[in-house]
Short mmCIF file of C-alpha atoms and ligand atoms in Angstrom, two decimals:
data_model
loop_
_atom_site.label_atom_id
_atom_site.label_comp_id
_atom_site.label_asym_id
_atom_site.label_seq_id
_atom_site.Cartn_x
_atom_site.Cartn_y
_atom_site.Cartn_z
CA UNK A 1 104.89 199.44 100.92
CA UNK A 2 103.42 196.21 100.83
CA UNK A 3 104.99 193.06 101.03
CA UNK A 4 104.00 189.29 100.39
CA UNK A 5 105.68 187.54 103.37
CA UNK A 6 105.99 183.50 103.54
CA UNK A 7 106.95 181.59 106.54
CA UNK A 8 107.40 177.78 106.54
CA UNK A 9 110.35 177.00 109.41
CA UNK A 10 108.48 174.36 111.07
CA UNK A 11 105.13 172.81 110.96
CA UNK A 12 103.14 176.03 109.89
CA UNK A 13 103.05 177.20 106.24
CA UNK A 14 102.21 180.65 106.27
CA UNK A 15 101.94 183.82 103.87
CA UNK A 16 100.54 187.34 104.85
CA UNK A 17 100.60 190.67 102.95
CA UNK A 18 101.28 193.41 105.36
CA UNK A 19 101.45 197.10 104.47
CA UNK A 20 104.31 199.43 105.84
CA UNK A 21 105.22 196.88 108.43
CA UNK A 22 102.20 197.73 110.49
CA UNK A 23 98.98 197.06 108.85
CA UNK A 24 97.96 193.45 108.13
CA UNK A 25 95.88 192.91 104.84
CA UNK A 26 95.75 189.35 105.11
CA UNK A 27 97.49 186.39 107.34
CA UNK A 28 96.98 182.80 106.24
CA UNK A 29 98.41 179.85 108.38
CA UNK A 30 97.85 176.45 107.39
CA UNK A 31 99.39 173.90 110.40
CA UNK A 32 100.21 170.50 110.21
CA UNK A 33 99.77 170.50 114.02
CA UNK A 34 96.88 167.92 114.32
CA UNK A 35 99.18 165.37 112.34
CA UNK A 36 102.02 165.96 114.58
CA UNK A 37 99.40 165.36 118.14
CA UNK A 38 99.29 161.86 116.99
CA UNK A 39 103.13 161.26 117.00
CA UNK A 40 103.26 163.66 120.26
CA UNK A 41 105.56 165.72 118.53
CA UNK A 42 106.75 166.70 115.07
CA UNK A 43 108.27 164.26 112.65
CA UNK A 44 110.63 166.66 110.41
CA UNK A 45 110.14 164.74 107.19
CA UNK A 46 106.37 164.35 107.69
CA UNK A 47 106.36 168.62 108.47
CA UNK A 48 108.06 169.25 105.34
CA UNK A 49 105.85 167.07 102.78
CA UNK A 50 102.99 169.01 104.46
CA UNK A 51 104.77 172.58 103.59
CA UNK A 52 104.76 171.15 99.89
CA UNK A 53 100.98 170.31 99.87
CA UNK A 54 100.12 173.87 101.55
CA UNK A 55 102.44 176.43 100.15
CA UNK A 56 100.98 177.39 96.94
CA UNK A 57 97.25 177.45 98.22
CA UNK A 58 98.32 179.56 101.45
CA UNK A 59 100.19 181.85 99.42
CA UNK A 60 97.12 182.27 96.54
CA UNK A 61 94.67 182.77 99.62
CA UNK A 62 96.84 185.43 101.36
CA UNK A 63 96.85 187.29 97.78
CA UNK A 64 93.05 186.57 97.31
CA UNK A 65 92.29 188.06 100.88
CA UNK A 66 94.35 191.00 100.80
CA UNK A 67 92.41 192.09 97.57
CA UNK A 68 95.79 193.17 96.17
CA UNK A 69 96.72 191.90 92.64
CA UNK A 70 100.51 191.27 92.00
CA UNK A 71 101.52 194.30 90.53
CA UNK A 72 100.44 195.94 94.18
CA UNK A 73 103.19 194.13 95.90
CA UNK A 74 106.23 195.74 96.20
CA UNK A 75 108.40 193.16 97.62
CA UNK A 76 108.44 189.25 98.84
CA UNK A 77 109.91 188.46 102.03
CA UNK A 78 110.69 184.77 103.13
CA UNK A 79 112.24 183.18 106.33
CA UNK A 80 115.36 181.45 106.02
CA UNK A 81 116.11 180.32 109.37
CA UNK A 82 116.38 179.08 111.95
CA UNK A 83 114.31 176.14 111.51
CA UNK A 84 114.02 172.58 109.87
CA UNK A 85 115.88 172.59 106.88
CA UNK A 86 113.23 170.39 104.76
CA UNK A 87 110.27 172.92 106.00
CA UNK A 88 112.75 176.15 105.36
CA UNK A 89 113.45 174.72 101.82
CA UNK A 90 110.04 174.92 100.58
CA UNK A 91 109.60 178.29 101.64
CA UNK A 92 112.77 179.62 100.51
CA UNK A 93 112.75 177.87 96.77
CA UNK A 94 109.18 178.96 96.43
CA UNK A 95 110.02 182.39 97.10
CA UNK A 96 112.81 182.51 95.09
CA UNK A 97 111.02 181.05 92.40
CA UNK A 98 108.05 183.66 92.70
CA UNK A 99 110.27 186.56 92.79
CA UNK A 100 112.00 185.62 89.57
CA UNK A 101 108.92 185.03 87.87
CA UNK A 102 106.86 188.32 89.19
CA UNK A 103 110.33 190.34 89.06
CA UNK A 104 110.07 191.45 92.67
CA UNK A 105 113.10 192.10 95.19
CA UNK A 106 113.10 189.12 97.91
CA UNK A 107 114.09 190.13 101.49
CA UNK A 108 115.46 187.28 103.51
CA UNK A 109 114.33 187.45 107.35
CA UNK A 110 115.54 185.56 110.51
CA UNK A 111 112.64 183.97 111.71
CA UNK A 112 113.58 184.81 115.65
CA UNK A 113 113.91 188.32 114.59
CA UNK A 114 110.54 188.42 113.17
CA UNK A 115 108.76 187.17 116.45
CA UNK A 116 110.24 190.28 118.17
CA UNK A 117 109.19 192.38 114.83
CA UNK A 118 105.52 190.91 115.30
CA UNK A 119 105.34 193.75 118.28
CA UNK A 120 105.39 196.49 115.45
CA UNK A 121 102.21 195.17 113.68
CA UNK A 122 99.06 197.36 114.80
CA UNK A 123 101.14 200.07 116.16
CA UNK A 124 101.81 202.60 113.63
CA UNK A 125 101.49 205.48 115.71
CA UNK A 126 103.13 204.09 118.97
CA UNK A 127 105.87 201.58 117.83
CA UNK A 128 108.19 200.10 120.51
CA UNK A 129 110.98 202.59 121.53
CA UNK A 130 114.74 201.84 121.88
CA UNK A 131 116.73 200.84 123.60
CA UNK A 132 114.28 197.82 123.96
CA UNK A 133 114.69 194.48 125.50
CA UNK A 134 113.18 191.73 123.58
CA UNK A 135 112.35 188.11 124.49
CA UNK A 136 111.43 185.38 122.08
CA UNK A 137 110.04 182.16 123.81
CA UNK A 138 109.29 179.39 121.74
CA UNK A 139 108.88 175.82 121.46
CA UNK A 140 112.84 175.99 120.04
CA UNK A 141 114.23 179.13 121.71
CA UNK A 142 114.38 181.20 124.52
CA UNK A 143 116.50 184.39 123.63
CA UNK A 144 116.72 187.43 125.52
CA UNK A 145 117.98 190.69 123.38
CA UNK A 146 119.02 194.22 123.45
CA UNK A 147 117.34 196.07 120.58
CA UNK A 148 119.41 199.57 120.07
CA UNK A 149 117.73 200.44 116.91
CA UNK A 150 116.13 198.53 113.90
CA UNK A 151 118.59 195.56 112.93
CA UNK A 152 120.65 196.65 115.93
CA UNK A 153 120.42 193.47 118.12
CA UNK A 154 122.82 191.76 120.83
CA UNK A 155 122.10 188.49 122.06
CA UNK A 156 122.23 188.66 125.84
CA UNK A 157 121.19 185.35 127.14
CA UNK A 158 119.62 182.10 126.12
CA UNK A 159 118.71 178.96 127.10
CA UNK A 160 121.40 176.39 127.75
CA UNK A 161 119.17 173.48 127.08
CA UNK A 162 115.62 173.15 126.55
CA UNK A 163 113.62 175.94 125.48
CA UNK A 164 110.53 177.33 127.96
CA UNK A 165 107.97 175.88 125.40
CA UNK A 166 109.77 172.63 125.33
CA UNK A 167 109.93 172.78 129.10
CA UNK A 168 106.05 172.93 128.77
CA UNK A 169 105.89 170.30 126.13
CA UNK A 170 108.25 167.69 128.05
CA UNK A 171 106.63 168.34 131.43
CA UNK A 172 102.92 168.13 129.83
CA UNK A 173 103.75 164.78 128.31
CA UNK A 174 104.98 163.61 131.88
CA UNK A 175 101.45 164.39 133.27
CA UNK A 176 99.99 162.75 130.08
CA UNK A 177 98.58 165.97 128.32
CA UNK A 178 98.12 166.38 124.85
CA UNK A 179 100.51 168.29 122.51
CA UNK A 180 101.21 171.16 122.57
CA UNK A 181 101.92 171.02 126.15
CA UNK A 182 101.78 174.90 126.85
CA UNK A 183 98.21 175.61 126.49
CA UNK A 184 97.46 172.33 128.56
CA UNK A 185 99.54 173.24 130.90
CA UNK A 186 98.25 176.55 131.29
CA UNK A 187 94.45 175.66 131.30
CA UNK A 188 95.14 173.09 134.32
CA UNK A 189 97.13 175.72 136.10
CA UNK A 190 94.42 178.35 135.70
CA UNK A 191 91.96 175.92 137.15
CA UNK A 192 94.05 175.32 140.29
CA UNK A 193 94.80 178.98 140.83
CA UNK A 194 91.04 179.98 140.53
CA UNK A 195 90.11 177.17 142.75
CA UNK A 196 92.74 178.56 145.80
CA UNK A 197 92.25 182.37 145.43
CA UNK A 198 94.43 183.03 148.51
CA UNK A 199 97.60 182.22 146.14
CA UNK A 200 96.51 185.41 144.08
CA UNK A 201 99.99 187.47 145.14
CA UNK A 202 102.80 188.15 143.42
CA UNK A 203 105.35 185.30 144.08
CA UNK A 204 102.76 182.41 145.10
CA UNK A 205 105.26 180.93 147.45
CA UNK A 206 103.12 177.86 147.79
CA UNK A 207 104.07 176.81 144.48
CA UNK A 208 107.62 176.24 145.05
CA UNK A 209 107.60 172.69 144.60
CA UNK A 210 110.23 172.54 141.70
CA UNK A 211 113.45 174.70 141.33
CA UNK A 212 114.28 177.81 139.62
CA UNK A 213 117.70 176.97 137.98
CA UNK A 214 119.88 179.92 137.23
CA UNK A 215 117.59 182.43 138.70
CA UNK A 216 120.06 183.92 140.31
CA UNK A 217 122.93 183.54 138.41
CA UNK A 218 124.93 186.24 137.31
CA UNK A 219 124.13 186.55 133.39
CA UNK A 220 121.03 186.29 131.13
CA UNK A 221 120.92 182.56 130.49
CA UNK A 222 118.22 180.34 131.18
CA UNK A 223 118.19 176.28 131.89
CA UNK A 224 114.81 174.13 131.91
CA UNK A 225 115.93 170.76 131.58
CA UNK A 226 116.07 170.16 135.11
CA UNK A 227 112.45 170.97 135.49
CA UNK A 228 111.60 167.83 133.52
CA UNK A 229 113.59 166.02 135.80
CA UNK A 230 112.13 167.35 138.85
CA UNK A 231 108.42 166.70 137.65
CA UNK A 232 109.67 163.08 136.66
CA UNK A 233 111.01 162.31 139.95
CA UNK A 234 108.29 163.99 141.76
CA UNK A 235 105.70 161.77 139.91
CA UNK A 236 107.94 158.86 140.55
CA UNK A 237 107.78 159.39 144.14
CA UNK A 238 104.17 160.33 144.57
CA UNK A 239 101.05 158.32 143.72
CA UNK A 240 97.70 160.03 142.60
CA UNK A 241 99.03 163.53 142.08
CA UNK A 242 96.93 166.39 141.46
CA UNK A 243 97.63 167.20 137.87
CA UNK A 244 96.34 170.78 138.13
CA UNK A 245 98.71 171.55 141.32
CA UNK A 246 101.55 169.76 139.50
CA UNK A 247 100.54 172.03 136.37
CA UNK A 248 100.57 175.31 138.63
CA UNK A 249 103.92 174.60 140.08
CA UNK A 250 105.41 174.06 136.53
CA UNK A 251 103.83 177.19 135.06
CA UNK A 252 105.18 179.13 138.35
CA UNK A 253 108.54 177.88 137.86
CA UNK A 254 109.17 178.77 134.18
CA UNK A 255 107.48 182.36 134.42
CA UNK A 256 109.25 183.19 137.58
CA UNK A 257 112.60 182.32 135.81
CA UNK A 258 111.38 184.27 132.46
CA UNK A 259 110.47 187.26 134.41
CA UNK A 260 113.60 187.56 136.68
CA UNK A 261 116.06 187.49 133.86
CA UNK A 262 113.92 190.04 131.54
CA UNK A 263 113.61 192.37 134.38
CA UNK A 264 117.32 192.41 135.42
CA UNK A 265 117.94 193.46 131.70
CA UNK A 266 115.57 195.95 131.56
CA UNK A 267 116.93 197.63 134.46
CA UNK A 268 120.65 197.15 133.44
CA UNK A 269 119.92 198.80 129.86
CA UNK A 270 117.25 201.47 131.00
CA UNK A 271 114.93 199.79 128.34
CA UNK A 272 112.08 201.81 127.31
CA UNK A 273 109.96 199.29 126.15
CA UNK A 274 109.73 195.39 126.32
CA UNK A 275 109.01 192.93 123.49
CA UNK A 276 107.44 189.69 124.42
CA UNK A 277 106.84 187.10 121.59
CA UNK A 278 106.91 183.31 120.57
CA UNK A 279 104.41 180.84 121.20
CA UNK A 280 104.62 181.20 124.99
CA UNK A 281 103.93 184.43 125.15
CA UNK A 282 100.54 183.47 125.02
CA UNK A 283 100.61 182.64 128.64
CA UNK A 284 98.24 184.20 130.59
CA UNK A 285 100.60 183.71 133.79
CA UNK A 286 103.25 185.26 132.19
CA UNK A 287 101.58 188.35 130.75
CA UNK A 288 99.75 188.75 133.71
CA UNK A 289 103.08 189.05 135.91
CA UNK A 290 104.92 191.25 133.25
CA UNK A 291 101.89 193.59 133.39
CA UNK A 292 102.14 193.91 136.70
CA UNK A 293 105.86 194.90 136.85
CA UNK A 294 105.38 197.22 133.82
CA UNK A 295 102.65 199.16 135.23
CA UNK A 296 104.41 199.96 138.21
CA UNK A 297 107.68 201.01 136.13
CA UNK A 298 105.93 202.84 133.89
CA UNK A 299 107.88 200.76 130.74
CA UNK A 300 105.73 200.05 127.64
CA UNK A 301 105.21 196.38 126.98
CA UNK A 302 104.40 195.24 123.68
CA UNK A 303 102.96 191.58 123.16
CA UNK A 304 101.39 190.63 119.87
CA UNK A 305 97.90 189.40 119.40
CA UNK A 306 97.89 185.70 119.66
CA UNK A 307 97.85 185.02 115.94
CA UNK A 308 101.08 186.99 115.69
CA UNK A 309 103.00 185.33 118.73
CA UNK A 310 103.04 182.04 117.07
CA UNK A 311 104.41 181.45 113.82
CA UNK A 312 103.05 183.34 111.13
CA UNK A 313 103.91 185.18 108.00
CA UNK A 314 102.69 188.62 108.92
CA UNK A 315 105.60 188.86 111.25
CA UNK A 316 107.97 188.21 108.60
CA UNK A 317 106.39 190.88 106.28
CA UNK A 318 106.94 193.28 109.51
CA UNK A 319 110.36 192.70 110.01
CA UNK A 320 111.28 192.90 106.05
CA UNK A 321 109.53 196.35 106.20
CA UNK A 322 111.74 197.75 108.79
CA UNK A 323 114.94 195.92 108.05
CA UNK A 324 114.45 196.06 104.33
CA UNK A 325 117.34 194.09 103.38
CA UNK A 326 116.86 192.80 99.73
CA UNK A 327 119.13 190.43 98.91
CA UNK A 328 120.42 188.72 95.58
CA UNK A 329 118.41 185.72 94.69
CA UNK A 330 121.34 183.72 94.45
CA UNK A 331 122.71 184.46 97.92
CA UNK A 332 119.44 183.65 99.47
CA UNK A 333 119.68 180.11 101.26
CA UNK A 334 117.88 178.36 103.91
CA UNK A 335 119.91 178.05 107.33
CA UNK A 336 118.55 175.73 109.83
CA UNK A 337 121.13 176.84 112.60
CA UNK A 338 120.81 180.77 112.02
CA UNK A 339 120.94 182.56 115.19
CA UNK A 340 119.04 185.66 116.34
CA UNK A 341 122.07 187.94 115.75
O1 LIG B 1 106.58 180.06 118.32
P1 LIG B 1 105.75 178.60 118.43
O2 LIG B 1 104.17 178.67 118.12
O3 LIG B 1 106.55 177.60 117.61
C1 LIG B 1 107.96 177.94 117.49
O4 LIG B 1 108.38 176.98 118.62
O5 LIG B 1 108.61 178.35 116.74
O6 LIG B 1 105.74 178.39 119.97
C2 LIG B 1 105.14 177.04 120.34
C3 LIG B 1 105.47 176.74 121.97
C4 LIG B 1 105.17 175.10 122.39
O7 LIG B 1 105.99 174.71 122.85
C5 LIG B 1 103.77 175.55 123.07
O8 LIG B 1 103.67 174.41 124.06
C6 LIG B 1 103.96 176.76 123.28
O9 LIG B 1 104.40 177.65 122.57
N1 LIG B 1 102.86 177.56 124.02
C7 LIG B 1 102.26 177.85 125.29
C8 LIG B 1 101.22 178.46 125.26
N2 LIG B 1 100.87 178.43 124.01
C9 LIG B 1 101.74 177.58 123.32
N3 LIG B 1 103.47 177.50 126.37
C10 LIG B 1 102.66 178.29 127.47
N4 LIG B 1 101.45 178.82 127.49
C11 LIG B 1 100.77 178.76 126.56
N5 LIG B 1 99.18 179.33 126.75
ZN1 LIG B 2 108.65 180.78 115.81
#
């Protein structure tokens, strides 16, 4: 089954053709990120206007690159939410129109569920096994879920304030680093650790400058807004700080908390696999810490290739294939506040 998928929830305009949920035939992503770098963050109206400019060329290119013609496409899929309303509307209305014109079924997909299903891409022969624990860590979300089967998802915990990616972005801004902050912080942190090989241990106790809120709390929730305040206070109290050292401490604090809550859930629910996705899943230090843990425990760890971690349409197509919930065109609406379950 070949699906043409469309994703426009935020500042990426994406389209992809994917076969049987695992084989990506084309994957096109146009980002308006450069424009947002100049404003230090996303302005929703500007993002929606960029979606309108890009949507048709991006869909055309995805079809062209896939070497398929429309007759060979079995269904369309589109992100209905969560995301920015203006951006979502562009994708949803375009997909509805094309589904009518081409007489194809349309499968509405939750953006956060799709982040998890990115872990199925390129795993035709060894797909994730259930029960699985999944974590979506992006600029807008930090969600920890239990997945008992396709579409059988329970939310275990989420951030109570800032998302993990947001914590990277906001602390990076305090350090006057470019947007998005995650890769910038990660680069400086790595430089710091490389310069201090003696730190190469599991816990890195020397990098505990900032608190790990809720790390020992009796639930699966997260809280990252205190980190921003802690960094701000530190910068106010200390002149001429070593940015690499601060970045390493930020990264260690965020990744420690993400690891602690996920491994707690994995053990409680005797999870067979772990699915990590969202922009922050690109973080090298986080992957490194997880890999070490899973190797010791014999649990399968799935993390999508970098281009499928961040917002993309191939993941939308993968989720659409496995969940296969075609809907009446009239009932499909953009829902900016949709939750993962
Ligand atoms: O999933 P995503 O592309 O967009 C949504 O938020 O939906 O995630 C973007 C987030 C940003 O906050 C960015 O700073 C973060 O992912 N990010 C990273 C890294 N690459 C991207 N955070 C930490 N380390 C990275 N290498
Ligand atoms: Zn996303």
